Coordinates of C-alpha atoms in Angstrom, one line a residue:
P1 CA 115.9 321.9 152.0
P2 CA 116.8 324.9 154.2
G3 CA 120.1 323.4 155.3
G4 CA 121.2 322.5 151.8
G5 CA 122.9 319.3 150.8
A6 CA 121.6 316.2 152.5
A7 CA 117.8 316.3 153.0
T8 CA 116.1 315.6 156.3
T9 CA 114.1 312.4 156.5
A10 CA 110.4 312.7 156.0
A11 CA 109.2 310.4 158.7
S12 CA 109.2 311.5 162.4
P13 CA 111.8 309.7 164.6
P14 CA 110.5 307.2 167.1
A15 CA 109.4 308.8 170.4
E16 CA 112.0 307.1 172.4
L17 CA 114.8 308.1 170.1
Q18 CA 113.5 311.7 170.0
A19 CA 113.4 311.8 173.8
K20 CA 117.0 310.6 173.9
A21 CA 118.1 313.3 171.4
D22 CA 116.3 316.0 173.4
R23 CA 118.1 314.9 176.6
I24 CA 121.5 314.9 174.7
A25 CA 120.8 318.4 173.4
K26 CA 119.8 319.6 176.9
S27 CA 123.0 318.2 178.4
L28 CA 125.2 319.7 175.6
A29 CA 123.5 323.1 176.1
E30 CA 124.3 323.0 179.8
M31 CA 127.9 322.0 179.2
Y32 CA 128.6 324.4 176.4
P33 CA 126.0 327.2 176.6
D34 CA 127.7 329.6 174.2
P35 CA 130.1 327.6 172.0
P36 CA 132.7 329.8 170.3
I37 CA 134.1 329.3 166.8
P38 CA 137.4 327.6 167.5
L39 CA 139.2 328.9 164.4
D40 CA 140.7 332.4 164.7
H41 CA 139.7 334.8 161.8
G42 CA 139.0 338.5 161.1
N43 CA 136.5 338.2 158.3
T44 CA 134.5 335.7 156.4
F45 CA 137.2 335.1 153.8
Q46 CA 139.7 334.3 156.5
F47 CA 137.2 332.0 158.1
L48 CA 136.8 330.2 154.8
C49 CA 140.6 329.8 154.5
A50 CA 140.9 328.6 158.1
V51 CA 138.2 325.9 157.6
V52 CA 139.9 324.7 154.4
L53 CA 143.2 324.5 156.3
S54 CA 141.6 322.6 159.2
A55 CA 141.0 319.5 157.0
Q56 CA 143.0 316.6 158.6
S57 CA 144.5 319.1 161.0
T58 CA 143.6 320.4 164.4
D59 CA 142.1 323.9 164.9
K60 CA 144.9 324.6 167.4
K61 CA 147.5 323.9 164.8
V62 CA 145.7 326.0 162.2
N63 CA 145.5 328.9 164.7
T64 CA 149.3 328.9 165.0
V65 CA 149.9 329.4 161.2
T66 CA 147.1 331.8 160.2
P67 CA 148.2 335.0 162.0
K68 CA 151.2 335.5 159.7
L69 CA 149.3 334.2 156.7
F70 CA 146.3 336.6 157.3
A71 CA 148.7 339.5 158.0
A72 CA 150.2 339.0 154.6
A73 CA 146.9 338.2 152.9
P74 CA 143.8 339.4 154.8
T75 CA 141.5 339.4 151.7
A76 CA 140.9 337.4 148.6
H77 CA 142.6 340.1 146.5
A78 CA 145.8 339.8 148.6
M79 CA 145.8 336.0 148.7
A80 CA 145.4 335.8 144.9
E81 CA 148.5 337.9 144.5
L82 CA 150.7 335.5 146.5
S83 CA 152.5 332.6 144.9
I84 CA 151.5 329.0 145.9
D85 CA 155.1 328.6 147.2
T86 CA 154.7 331.7 149.4
V87 CA 151.5 330.4 150.9
K88 CA 153.0 327.0 151.4
E89 CA 155.8 328.5 153.4
Y90 CA 153.3 330.1 155.7
I91 CA 151.3 326.9 156.3
K92 CA 154.1 324.3 156.0
E93 CA 153.6 323.1 159.6
I94 CA 150.1 321.7 158.9
G95 CA 149.2 318.6 157.0
L96 CA 148.6 318.6 153.2
A97 CA 150.3 322.0 152.9
N98 CA 151.0 321.5 149.2
S99 CA 147.4 321.0 148.3
K100 CA 146.0 323.5 150.7
A101 CA 148.3 326.3 149.4
K102 CA 147.0 325.6 145.9
Y103 CA 143.4 325.7 147.2
L104 CA 143.8 329.0 149.0
V105 CA 145.4 330.8 146.0
N106 CA 143.0 329.3 143.5
L107 CA 139.8 329.8 145.5
S108 CA 140.9 333.4 146.0
K109 CA 141.3 333.9 142.3
Q110 CA 137.9 332.3 141.7
L111 CA 136.3 334.6 144.3
L112 CA 137.7 337.6 142.4
E113 CA 136.5 336.3 139.0
L114 CA 133.0 335.2 140.1
H115 CA 132.1 337.0 143.3
D116 CA 133.9 340.3 143.4
G117 CA 136.3 338.9 146.0
E118 CA 133.5 338.2 148.5
V119 CA 132.5 334.8 149.9
P120 CA 129.1 333.7 148.5
S121 CA 126.3 332.7 150.9
D122 CA 125.2 329.9 148.6
F123 CA 125.9 326.2 148.9
K124 CA 126.4 325.6 145.2
A125 CA 128.7 328.5 144.8
L126 CA 130.8 327.6 147.8
E127 CA 131.1 323.9 146.8
A128 CA 132.3 325.0 143.4
L129 CA 135.4 326.7 145.0
P130 CA 138.7 324.7 145.0
G131 CA 139.2 322.8 148.3
V132 CA 135.6 323.4 149.5
G133 CA 133.4 320.3 150.0
H134 CA 129.9 320.0 151.5
K135 CA 131.2 320.0 155.1
T136 CA 133.3 323.2 154.6
A137 CA 130.4 324.9 152.8
S138 CA 128.0 323.9 155.7
V139 CA 130.4 325.4 158.3
I140 CA 130.5 328.7 156.4
M141 CA 126.8 328.8 155.8
G142 CA 125.9 328.1 159.4
Q143 CA 128.6 329.9 161.3
A144 CA 129.3 332.9 159.0
F145 CA 125.9 333.5 157.5
G146 CA 123.5 332.1 160.0
I147 CA 121.8 329.9 157.4
D148 CA 120.5 326.5 158.7
A149 CA 123.2 323.9 158.2
F150 CA 124.5 320.9 160.2
P151 CA 128.1 320.2 159.2
V152 CA 129.2 316.7 160.2
D153 CA 132.9 316.2 161.1
T154 CA 134.6 313.0 162.4
H155 CA 133.6 313.8 166.0
I156 CA 129.9 314.3 165.1
H157 CA 129.9 311.2 162.8
R158 CA 131.4 309.1 165.6
L159 CA 129.2 310.3 168.4
A160 CA 126.0 310.2 166.5
A161 CA 126.6 306.5 165.9
R162 CA 127.9 305.9 169.5
W163 CA 124.7 307.5 170.9
G164 CA 122.5 305.6 168.6
L165 CA 121.2 308.7 166.7
S166 CA 122.4 307.4 163.3
N167 CA 123.6 304.1 161.9
G168 CA 127.0 305.5 160.8
T169 CA 126.8 304.2 157.2
T170 CA 127.8 307.6 155.7
V171 CA 128.4 311.2 156.7
E172 CA 125.4 312.1 154.5
R173 CA 123.1 309.7 156.4
T174 CA 124.3 311.1 159.7
E175 CA 123.6 314.6 158.6
A176 CA 120.1 313.7 157.5
D177 CA 119.4 311.8 160.7
L178 CA 120.6 314.6 163.0
K179 CA 118.6 317.2 161.0
A180 CA 115.5 315.0 161.6
L181 CA 116.1 314.9 165.3
F182 CA 117.0 318.5 166.1
P183 CA 115.3 321.7 165.2
P184 CA 117.1 323.9 162.6
E185 CA 117.6 326.8 165.0
S186 CA 119.7 324.5 167.2
W187 CA 122.0 323.2 164.4
R188 CA 124.6 326.0 164.6
D189 CA 125.3 325.5 168.3
L190 CA 124.9 321.7 168.3
H191 CA 127.5 321.4 165.6
L192 CA 130.1 323.1 167.9
Q193 CA 128.8 321.5 171.1
I194 CA 129.2 318.0 169.8
I195 CA 132.7 318.8 168.6
F196 CA 133.7 320.2 171.9
Y197 CA 132.2 317.2 173.7
G198 CA 134.0 314.8 171.3
R199 CA 137.4 316.4 172.0
E200 CA 136.9 316.4 175.7
H201 CA 134.9 313.3 176.5
G202 CA 134.2 311.2 173.3
Q203 CA 137.5 310.3 171.7
A204 CA 137.8 307.6 169.1
S205 CA 140.3 305.6 171.2
Q206 CA 137.7 305.0 173.9
S207 CA 135.9 301.7 174.2
Y208 CA 132.8 300.3 176.1
P209 CA 132.0 300.9 178.9
W210 CA 132.1 304.5 177.9
S211 CA 133.1 307.4 180.1
G212 CA 131.9 311.0 179.9
P213 CA 128.7 312.7 181.2
I214 CA 126.6 311.8 178.1
C215 CA 128.3 308.6 176.7
T216 CA 127.8 306.8 180.1
W217 CA 124.0 306.7 179.6
A218 CA 123.6 307.4 175.9
G219 CA 126.4 305.2 174.4
L220 CA 125.5 301.9 172.8
E221 CA 127.4 298.8 173.9
D222 CA 128.3 298.0 170.3
P223 CA 127.9 301.1 168.1
P224 CA 128.2 300.9 164.3
A225 CA 131.7 301.4 162.8
T226 CA 132.1 304.9 161.3
T227 CA 135.6 304.8 159.9
P228 CA 136.8 302.8 156.8
A229 CA 139.3 300.8 159.0
K230 CA 136.7 299.9 161.6
K231 CA 134.1 299.0 158.9
R232 CA 136.6 296.6 157.3
R233 CA 137.5 295.0 160.6
A234 CA 133.8 294.5 161.5
K235 CA 133.2 292.9 158.0
E236 CA 136.2 290.7 158.4
E237 CA 135.1 289.6 161.9
A238 CA 131.6 288.8 160.6
G239 CA 133.1 286.8 157.8
A240 CA 135.4 284.9 160.1
G241 CA 132.5 284.1 162.4
K242 CA 130.5 282.6 159.5
A243 CA 133.6 280.5 158.3
T244 CA 134.2 279.0 161.8
G245 CA 130.5 278.6 162.6
K246 CA 130.8 280.9 165.6
K247 CA 128.0 283.1 166.6
P248 CA 128.3 286.7 165.3
P249 CA 129.1 289.5 167.7
K250 CA 126.2 290.4 170.1
A251 CA 123.8 292.9 168.5
R252 CA 124.0 296.4 169.8
K253 CA 121.5 297.1 172.5
K254 CA 118.3 298.9 171.6
L255 CA 117.6 302.4 172.9

């Protein structure tokens, strides 16, 4: 499919669900009309490195360590010449610094060996790089190369379930469901708009009744769990209900 990775579903979404998705997209466009890329970078290689560094870390934190790192290694050639310990020293303030230092050095070497030091505009080639999974590849394809892609991070996964746009079973399912609801030309901005909304109005710590300009009307009373911990808890509660003969939790309201 054009967006790569998870395929869009073949069947058209129900009209009521599509209308809800359209209203959400309209609200997001009004709130965040020209969403900027939140990771600071000077070229596509630096953007790739910043996205790799952002895993299990905040963009704000990444932006505090990359200026000195990119001053020392602005290109794949320069990064490949640094030792892993040197890179680790530059990024030690962010999580998983040991692994991420190895990723940056090794992906730089692989870019030199296979792609003349340039970041490839191809899903398969990107996902073959150390430290680059489907989400990171989707971010690069969509934001750097303008190729249709809908990366799903924790904010998007959570809000898609909270808004009833996906059932939350997997990130792959959420990606496919969102691609079926929104036109490809909107994916680049929507990816960023939902992230910004999640940070500002749709945090994981919130509970029903929801607050926020979209969650107040779009949020389900009992949305599907989207994290391993919440899924385990939901399963345990369902099991306890069966054991005690109590009725299971109320089903989430329909759209």
